[in-house]
Short mmCIF file of C-alpha atoms and ligand atoms in Angstrom, two decimals:
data_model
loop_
_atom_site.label_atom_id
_atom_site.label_comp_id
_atom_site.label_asym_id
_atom_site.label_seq_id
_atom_site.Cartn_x
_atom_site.Cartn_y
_atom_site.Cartn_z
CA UNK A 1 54.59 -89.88 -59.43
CA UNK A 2 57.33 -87.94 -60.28
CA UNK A 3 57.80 -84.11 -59.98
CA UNK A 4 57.91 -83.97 -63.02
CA UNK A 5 55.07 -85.85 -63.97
CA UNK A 6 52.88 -83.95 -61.41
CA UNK A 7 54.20 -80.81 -62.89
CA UNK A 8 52.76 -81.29 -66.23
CA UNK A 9 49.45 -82.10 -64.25
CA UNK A 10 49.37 -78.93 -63.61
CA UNK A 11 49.98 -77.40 -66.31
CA UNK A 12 46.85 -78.40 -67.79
CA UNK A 13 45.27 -76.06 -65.63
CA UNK A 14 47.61 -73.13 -64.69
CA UNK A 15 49.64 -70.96 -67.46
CA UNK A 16 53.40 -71.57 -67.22
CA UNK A 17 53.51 -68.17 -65.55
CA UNK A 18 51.59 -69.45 -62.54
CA UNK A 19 53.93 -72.43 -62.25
CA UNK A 20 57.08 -71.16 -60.39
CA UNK A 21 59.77 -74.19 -60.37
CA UNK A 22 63.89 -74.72 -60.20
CA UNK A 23 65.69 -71.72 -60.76
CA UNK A 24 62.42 -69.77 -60.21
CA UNK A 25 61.73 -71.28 -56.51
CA UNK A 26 65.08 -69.30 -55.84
CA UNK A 27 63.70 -65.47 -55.23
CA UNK A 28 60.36 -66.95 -52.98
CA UNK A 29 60.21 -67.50 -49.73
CA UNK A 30 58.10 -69.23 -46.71
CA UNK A 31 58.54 -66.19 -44.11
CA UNK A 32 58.42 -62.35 -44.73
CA UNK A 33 61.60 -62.49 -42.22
CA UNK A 34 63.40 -64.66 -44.26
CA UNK A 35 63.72 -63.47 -47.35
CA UNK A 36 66.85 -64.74 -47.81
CA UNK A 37 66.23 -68.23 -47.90
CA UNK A 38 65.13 -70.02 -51.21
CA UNK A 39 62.00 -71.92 -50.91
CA UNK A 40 61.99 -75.44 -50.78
CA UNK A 41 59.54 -77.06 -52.96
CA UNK A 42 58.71 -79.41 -55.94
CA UNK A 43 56.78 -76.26 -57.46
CA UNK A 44 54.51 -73.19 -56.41
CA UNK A 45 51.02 -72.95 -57.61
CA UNK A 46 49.10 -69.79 -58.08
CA UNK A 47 45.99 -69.75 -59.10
CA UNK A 48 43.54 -67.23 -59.85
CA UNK A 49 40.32 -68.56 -59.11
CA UNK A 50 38.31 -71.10 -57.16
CA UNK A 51 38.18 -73.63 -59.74
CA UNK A 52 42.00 -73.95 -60.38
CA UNK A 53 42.77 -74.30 -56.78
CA UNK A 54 39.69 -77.13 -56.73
CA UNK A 55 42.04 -78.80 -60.08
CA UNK A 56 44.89 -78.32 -58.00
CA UNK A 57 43.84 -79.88 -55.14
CA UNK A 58 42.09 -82.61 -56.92
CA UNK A 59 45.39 -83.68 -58.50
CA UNK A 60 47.63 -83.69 -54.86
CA UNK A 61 44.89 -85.85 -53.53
CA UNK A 62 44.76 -88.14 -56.61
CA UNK A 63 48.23 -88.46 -56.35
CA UNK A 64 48.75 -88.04 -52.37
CA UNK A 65 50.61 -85.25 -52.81
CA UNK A 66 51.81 -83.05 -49.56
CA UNK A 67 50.69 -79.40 -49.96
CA UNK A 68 51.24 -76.00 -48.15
CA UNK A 69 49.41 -73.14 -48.27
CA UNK A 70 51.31 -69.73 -48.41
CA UNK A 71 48.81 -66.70 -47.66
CA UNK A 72 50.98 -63.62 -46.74
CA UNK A 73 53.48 -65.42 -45.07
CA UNK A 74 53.58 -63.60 -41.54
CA UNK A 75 52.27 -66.00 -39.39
CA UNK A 76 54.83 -66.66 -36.50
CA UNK A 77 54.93 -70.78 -35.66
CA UNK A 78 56.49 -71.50 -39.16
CA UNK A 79 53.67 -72.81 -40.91
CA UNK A 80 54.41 -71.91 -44.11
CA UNK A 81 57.90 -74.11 -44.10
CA UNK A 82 57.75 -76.63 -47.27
CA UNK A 83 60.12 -79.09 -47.73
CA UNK A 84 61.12 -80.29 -51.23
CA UNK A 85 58.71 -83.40 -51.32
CA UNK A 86 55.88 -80.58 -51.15
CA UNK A 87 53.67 -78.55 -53.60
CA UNK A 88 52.86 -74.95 -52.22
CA UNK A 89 49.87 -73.42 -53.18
CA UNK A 90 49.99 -69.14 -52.70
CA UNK A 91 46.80 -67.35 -52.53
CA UNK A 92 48.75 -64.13 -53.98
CA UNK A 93 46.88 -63.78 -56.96
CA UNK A 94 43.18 -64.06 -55.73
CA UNK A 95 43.41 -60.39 -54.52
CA UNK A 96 39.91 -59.10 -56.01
CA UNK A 97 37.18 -57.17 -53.30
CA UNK A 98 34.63 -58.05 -54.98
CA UNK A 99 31.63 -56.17 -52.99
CA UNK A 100 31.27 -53.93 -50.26
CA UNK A 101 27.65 -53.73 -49.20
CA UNK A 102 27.47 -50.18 -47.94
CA UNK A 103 23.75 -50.84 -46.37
CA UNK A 104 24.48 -54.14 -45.26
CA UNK A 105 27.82 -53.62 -44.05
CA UNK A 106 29.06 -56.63 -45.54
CA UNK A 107 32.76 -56.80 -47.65
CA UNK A 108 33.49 -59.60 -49.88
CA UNK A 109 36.92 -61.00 -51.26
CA UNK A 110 38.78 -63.54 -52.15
CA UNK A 111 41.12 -64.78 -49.53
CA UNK A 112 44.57 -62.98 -51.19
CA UNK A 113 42.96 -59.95 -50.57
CA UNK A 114 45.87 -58.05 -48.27
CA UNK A 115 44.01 -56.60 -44.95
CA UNK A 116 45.06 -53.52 -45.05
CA UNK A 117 43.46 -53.30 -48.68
CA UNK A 118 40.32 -54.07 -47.63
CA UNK A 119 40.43 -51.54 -44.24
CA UNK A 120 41.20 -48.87 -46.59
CA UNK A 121 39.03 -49.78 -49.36
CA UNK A 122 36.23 -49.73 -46.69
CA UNK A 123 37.10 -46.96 -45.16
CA UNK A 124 36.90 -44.67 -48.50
CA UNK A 125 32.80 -45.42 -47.87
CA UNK A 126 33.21 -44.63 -44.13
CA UNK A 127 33.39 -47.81 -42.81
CA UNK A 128 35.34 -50.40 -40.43
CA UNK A 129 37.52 -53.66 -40.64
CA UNK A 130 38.03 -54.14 -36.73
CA UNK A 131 40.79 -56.87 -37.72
CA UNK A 132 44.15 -54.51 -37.24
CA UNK A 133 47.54 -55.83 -36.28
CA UNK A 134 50.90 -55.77 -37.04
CA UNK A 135 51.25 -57.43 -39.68
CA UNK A 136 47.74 -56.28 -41.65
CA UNK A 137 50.20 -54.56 -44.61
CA UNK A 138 51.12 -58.14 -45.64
CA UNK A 139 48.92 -60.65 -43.79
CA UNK A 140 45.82 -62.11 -46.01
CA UNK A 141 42.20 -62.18 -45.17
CA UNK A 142 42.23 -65.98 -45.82
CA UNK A 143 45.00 -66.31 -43.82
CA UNK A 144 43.59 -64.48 -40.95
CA UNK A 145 40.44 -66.48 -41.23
CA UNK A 146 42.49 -69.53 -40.90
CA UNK A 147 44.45 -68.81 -38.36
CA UNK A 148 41.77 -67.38 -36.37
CA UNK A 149 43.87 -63.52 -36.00
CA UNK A 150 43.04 -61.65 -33.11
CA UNK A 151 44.97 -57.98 -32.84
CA UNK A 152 44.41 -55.15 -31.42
CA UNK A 153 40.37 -53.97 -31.38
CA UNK A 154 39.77 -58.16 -30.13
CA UNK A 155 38.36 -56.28 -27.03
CA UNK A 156 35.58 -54.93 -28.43
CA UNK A 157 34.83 -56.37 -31.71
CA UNK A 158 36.09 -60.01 -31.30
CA UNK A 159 38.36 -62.04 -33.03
CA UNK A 160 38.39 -62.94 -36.70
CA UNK A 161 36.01 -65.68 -36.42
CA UNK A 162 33.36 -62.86 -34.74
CA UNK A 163 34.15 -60.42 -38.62
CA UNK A 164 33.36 -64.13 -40.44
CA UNK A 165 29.84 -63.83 -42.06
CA UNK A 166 30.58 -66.41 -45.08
CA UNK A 167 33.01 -68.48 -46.35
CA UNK A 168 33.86 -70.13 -49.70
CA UNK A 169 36.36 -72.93 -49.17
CA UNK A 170 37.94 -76.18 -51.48
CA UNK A 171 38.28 -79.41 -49.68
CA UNK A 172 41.61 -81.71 -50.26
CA UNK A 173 39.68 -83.87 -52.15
CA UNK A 174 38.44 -80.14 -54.52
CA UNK A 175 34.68 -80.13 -53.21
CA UNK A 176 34.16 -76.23 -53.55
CA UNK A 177 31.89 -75.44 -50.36
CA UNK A 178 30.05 -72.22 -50.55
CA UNK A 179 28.71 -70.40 -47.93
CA UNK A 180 28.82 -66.78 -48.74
CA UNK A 181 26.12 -65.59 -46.50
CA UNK A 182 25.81 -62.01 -45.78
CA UNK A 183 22.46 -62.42 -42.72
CA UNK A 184 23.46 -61.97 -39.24
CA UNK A 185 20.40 -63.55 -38.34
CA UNK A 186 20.90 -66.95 -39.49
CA UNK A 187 20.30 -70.47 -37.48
CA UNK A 188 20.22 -72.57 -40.35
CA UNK A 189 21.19 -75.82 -39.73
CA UNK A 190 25.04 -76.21 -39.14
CA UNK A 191 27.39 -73.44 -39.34
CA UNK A 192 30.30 -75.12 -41.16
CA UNK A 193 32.29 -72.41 -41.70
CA UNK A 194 33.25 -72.69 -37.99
CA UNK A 195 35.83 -75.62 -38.51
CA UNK A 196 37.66 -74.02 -41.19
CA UNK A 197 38.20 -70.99 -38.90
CA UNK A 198 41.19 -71.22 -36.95
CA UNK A 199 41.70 -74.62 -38.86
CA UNK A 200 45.15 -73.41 -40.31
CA UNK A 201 44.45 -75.20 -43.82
CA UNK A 202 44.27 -78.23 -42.30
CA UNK A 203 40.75 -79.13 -43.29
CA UNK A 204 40.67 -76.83 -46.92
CA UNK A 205 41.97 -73.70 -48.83
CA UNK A 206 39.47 -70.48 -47.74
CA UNK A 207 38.78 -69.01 -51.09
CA UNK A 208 36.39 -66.17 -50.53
CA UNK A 209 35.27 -64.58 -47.36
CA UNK A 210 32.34 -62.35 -46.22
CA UNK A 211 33.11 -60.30 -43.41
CA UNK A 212 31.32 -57.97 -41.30
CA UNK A 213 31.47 -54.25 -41.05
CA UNK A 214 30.76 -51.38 -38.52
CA UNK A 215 30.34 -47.40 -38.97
CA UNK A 216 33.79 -45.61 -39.32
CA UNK A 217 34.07 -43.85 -35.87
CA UNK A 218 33.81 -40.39 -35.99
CA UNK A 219 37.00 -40.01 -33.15
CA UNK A 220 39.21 -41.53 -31.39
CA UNK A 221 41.18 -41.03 -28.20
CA UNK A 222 44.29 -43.35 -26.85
CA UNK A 223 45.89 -42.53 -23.26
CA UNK A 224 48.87 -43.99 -22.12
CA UNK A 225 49.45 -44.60 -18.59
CA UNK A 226 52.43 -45.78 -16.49
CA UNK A 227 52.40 -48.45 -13.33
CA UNK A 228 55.05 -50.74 -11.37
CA UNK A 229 51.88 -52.69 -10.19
CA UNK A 230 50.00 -55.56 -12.00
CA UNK A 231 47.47 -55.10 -9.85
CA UNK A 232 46.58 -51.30 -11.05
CA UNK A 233 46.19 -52.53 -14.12
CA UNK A 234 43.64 -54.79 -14.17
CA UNK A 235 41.84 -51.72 -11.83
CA UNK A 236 42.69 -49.39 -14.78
CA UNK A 237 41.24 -51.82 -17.08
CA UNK A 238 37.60 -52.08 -14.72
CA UNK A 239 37.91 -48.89 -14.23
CA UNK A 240 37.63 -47.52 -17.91
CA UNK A 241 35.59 -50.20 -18.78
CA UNK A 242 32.85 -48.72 -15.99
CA UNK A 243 33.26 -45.39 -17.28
CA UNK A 244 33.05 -45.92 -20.87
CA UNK A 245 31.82 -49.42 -21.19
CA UNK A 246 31.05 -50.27 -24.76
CA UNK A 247 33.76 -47.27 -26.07
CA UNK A 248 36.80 -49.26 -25.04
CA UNK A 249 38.45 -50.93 -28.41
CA UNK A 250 41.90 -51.79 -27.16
CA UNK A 251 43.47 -52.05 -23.91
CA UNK A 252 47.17 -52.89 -24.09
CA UNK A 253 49.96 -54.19 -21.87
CA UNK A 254 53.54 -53.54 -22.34
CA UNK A 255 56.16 -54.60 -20.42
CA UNK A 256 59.08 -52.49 -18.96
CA UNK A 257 61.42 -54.42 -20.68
CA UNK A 258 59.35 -54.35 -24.10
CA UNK A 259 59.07 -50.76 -23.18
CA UNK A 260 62.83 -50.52 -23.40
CA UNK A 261 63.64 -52.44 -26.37
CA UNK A 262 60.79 -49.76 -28.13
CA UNK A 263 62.23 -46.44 -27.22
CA UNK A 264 66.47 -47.69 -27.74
CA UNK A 265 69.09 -46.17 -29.86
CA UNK A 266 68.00 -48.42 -32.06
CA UNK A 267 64.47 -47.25 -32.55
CA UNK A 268 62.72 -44.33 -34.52
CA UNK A 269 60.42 -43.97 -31.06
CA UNK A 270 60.38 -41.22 -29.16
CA UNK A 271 60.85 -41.77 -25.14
CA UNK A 272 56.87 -40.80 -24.24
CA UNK A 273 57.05 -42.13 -21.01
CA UNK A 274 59.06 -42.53 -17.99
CA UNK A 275 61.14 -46.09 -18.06
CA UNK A 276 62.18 -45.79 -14.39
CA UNK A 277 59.15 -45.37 -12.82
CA UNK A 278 59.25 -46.09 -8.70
C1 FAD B 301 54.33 -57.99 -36.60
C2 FAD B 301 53.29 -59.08 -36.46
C3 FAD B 301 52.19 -58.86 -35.64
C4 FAD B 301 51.23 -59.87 -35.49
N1 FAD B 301 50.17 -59.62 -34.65
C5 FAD B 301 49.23 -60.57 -34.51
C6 FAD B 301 48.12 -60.33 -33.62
O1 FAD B 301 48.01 -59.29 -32.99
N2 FAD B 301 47.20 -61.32 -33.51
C7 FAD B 301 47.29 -62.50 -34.19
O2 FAD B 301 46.41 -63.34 -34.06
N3 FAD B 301 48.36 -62.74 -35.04
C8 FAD B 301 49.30 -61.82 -35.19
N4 FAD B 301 50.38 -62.07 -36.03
C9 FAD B 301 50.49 -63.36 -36.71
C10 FAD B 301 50.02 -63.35 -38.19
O3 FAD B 301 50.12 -62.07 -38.73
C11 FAD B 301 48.58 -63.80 -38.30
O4 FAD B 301 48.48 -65.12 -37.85
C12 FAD B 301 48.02 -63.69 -39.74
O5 FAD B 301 46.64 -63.91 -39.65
C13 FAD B 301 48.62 -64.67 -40.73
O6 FAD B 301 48.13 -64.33 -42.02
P1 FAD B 301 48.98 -64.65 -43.35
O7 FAD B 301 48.17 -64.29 -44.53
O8 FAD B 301 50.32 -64.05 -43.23
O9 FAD B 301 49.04 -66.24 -43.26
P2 FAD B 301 50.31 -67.19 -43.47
O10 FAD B 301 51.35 -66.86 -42.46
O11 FAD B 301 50.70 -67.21 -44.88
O12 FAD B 301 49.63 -68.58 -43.10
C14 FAD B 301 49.17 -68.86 -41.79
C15 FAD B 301 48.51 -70.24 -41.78
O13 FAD B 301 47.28 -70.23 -42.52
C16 FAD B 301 47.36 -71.08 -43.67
N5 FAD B 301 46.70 -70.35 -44.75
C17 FAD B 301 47.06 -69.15 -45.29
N6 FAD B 301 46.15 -68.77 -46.20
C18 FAD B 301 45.20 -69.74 -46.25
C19 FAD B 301 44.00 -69.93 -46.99
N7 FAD B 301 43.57 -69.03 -47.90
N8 FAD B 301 43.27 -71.05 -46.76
C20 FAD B 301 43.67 -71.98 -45.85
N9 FAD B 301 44.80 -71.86 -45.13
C21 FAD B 301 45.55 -70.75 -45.31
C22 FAD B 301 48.84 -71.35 -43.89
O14 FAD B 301 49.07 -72.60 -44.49
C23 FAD B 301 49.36 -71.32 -42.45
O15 FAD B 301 49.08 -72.55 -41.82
C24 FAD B 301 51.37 -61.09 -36.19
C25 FAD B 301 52.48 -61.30 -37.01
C26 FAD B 301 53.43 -60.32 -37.16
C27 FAD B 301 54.61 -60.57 -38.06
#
């Protein structure tokens, strides 16, 4: 098939604005870092619902068609790279939160839905998205789900697959599988939404996601400490973890030549701890 052909495949399901192609391919990219390079690709898709990424997907494996799925593009092992043979499929305009259970402390989205939306849409009803990192002011729930994100509050509340209550994903073949449960306690039958956790879009495109919430905490401390010994850290780490056991959300590690690079000329850091230390 060619790309045209496959093009106008599409476009019995997408509007011509949701079909990026030639000239158009030139201001997208495949990495937030490099935004400089033009994306490589016979086309990019975006749908806006479930049921045009099930069409989409139905057609690419009608027609054997390579895809790639773009979420917010941070991830760091260059998954996101399409070559020209390929059609990639962003998840950029599926951004709706559709509910946030206050009682049940549920949230659920569709899988465009930025993280940092969703931790500050949840927080406006005084309550928590553990899932924080870097990268949560581009990053996607659905590609967090599918890449399994970890960050900085793993420690206590787990990584993403531990937030996952339900899932709604499309298969290659554009089987929609639902599974938007909102019941922690729930041992019915298999728990599919395991292998599409972590999976990387290998197995199907996460569409909508039900995650888990906790109680906005009412403070929060952080202490920094200093150490030339590996050894005192781990102790550090036992030792808060005996004194305030189920309190502890993130324990970091940072390196003294990390440490450095952070507090250079080059950085808006100030120096809030000795580098040297003997
Ligand atoms: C500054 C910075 C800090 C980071 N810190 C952490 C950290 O602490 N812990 C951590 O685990 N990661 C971290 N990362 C890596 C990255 O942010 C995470 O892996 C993030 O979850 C990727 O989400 P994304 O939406 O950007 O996905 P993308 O980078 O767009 O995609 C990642 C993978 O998932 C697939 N994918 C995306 N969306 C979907 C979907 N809806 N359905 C199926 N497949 C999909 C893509 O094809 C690709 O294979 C960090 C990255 C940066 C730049």
């Amino acid at each position: 098939m060619s790309n045209n052909n496959i093009i106008s495949l599409f476009e019995t399901i997408l509007d011509k604005s949701s079909i990026l192609k030639g000239e158009d391919l030139k201001s997208r990219f495949y990495h937030i870092w490099k935004t400089d390079i033009p994306l490589e690709s016979i086309c990019l898709l975006l749908p806006k619902n479930t049921n045009q990424v099930s069409s989409i997907l139905k057609i690419c494996n009608n027609y054997n068609q390579e895809v790639i799925i773009h979420g917010g593009l941070t991830n760091l092992v260059g998954a996101t790279k399409s070559s020209d043979n390929q059609v990639v499929i962003s998840l950029e305009k599926m951004k709706n939160i559709i509910e946030i259970d206050e009682k049940g402390k549920t949230v659920t989205c569709e899988s465009g839905v930025i993280i940092e939306d969703i931790i500050n849409a949840v927080k406006d009803k005084d309550l928590l998205l553990p899932l924080n990192f870097g990268a949560r002011g581009s990053a996607q729930i659905g590609g967090a789900v599918s890449t399994n994100a970890g960050g900085l509050r793993v420690f206590k509340y787990g990584m993403t697959r531990n937030l996952v209550m339900g899932l709604e994903v499309v298969l290659p073949d554009g089987t929609i599988i639902s599974s938007l449960k909102k019941l922690m306690k729930d041992n019915s039958g298999y728990d599919l939404k395991q292998f599409f956790i972590g999976s990387e879009g290998t197995l199907g495109i996460v569409t909508k996601v039900v995650l888990r919430l906790y109680q906005h905490p009412k403070t929060r401390y952080t202490a920094l400490a200093v150490t030339n010994d590996y050894k005192k850290v781990l102790d550090l780490l036992k030792f808060m973890e005996d004194k305030i056991s189920k309190n502890l959300t993130a324990f970091e590690l940072l390196w003294n030549d990390t440490y450095k690079q952070m507090i250079s000329d080059k950085t808006i850091y100030n120096k809030y701890l000795p580098d040297n230390y003997k």
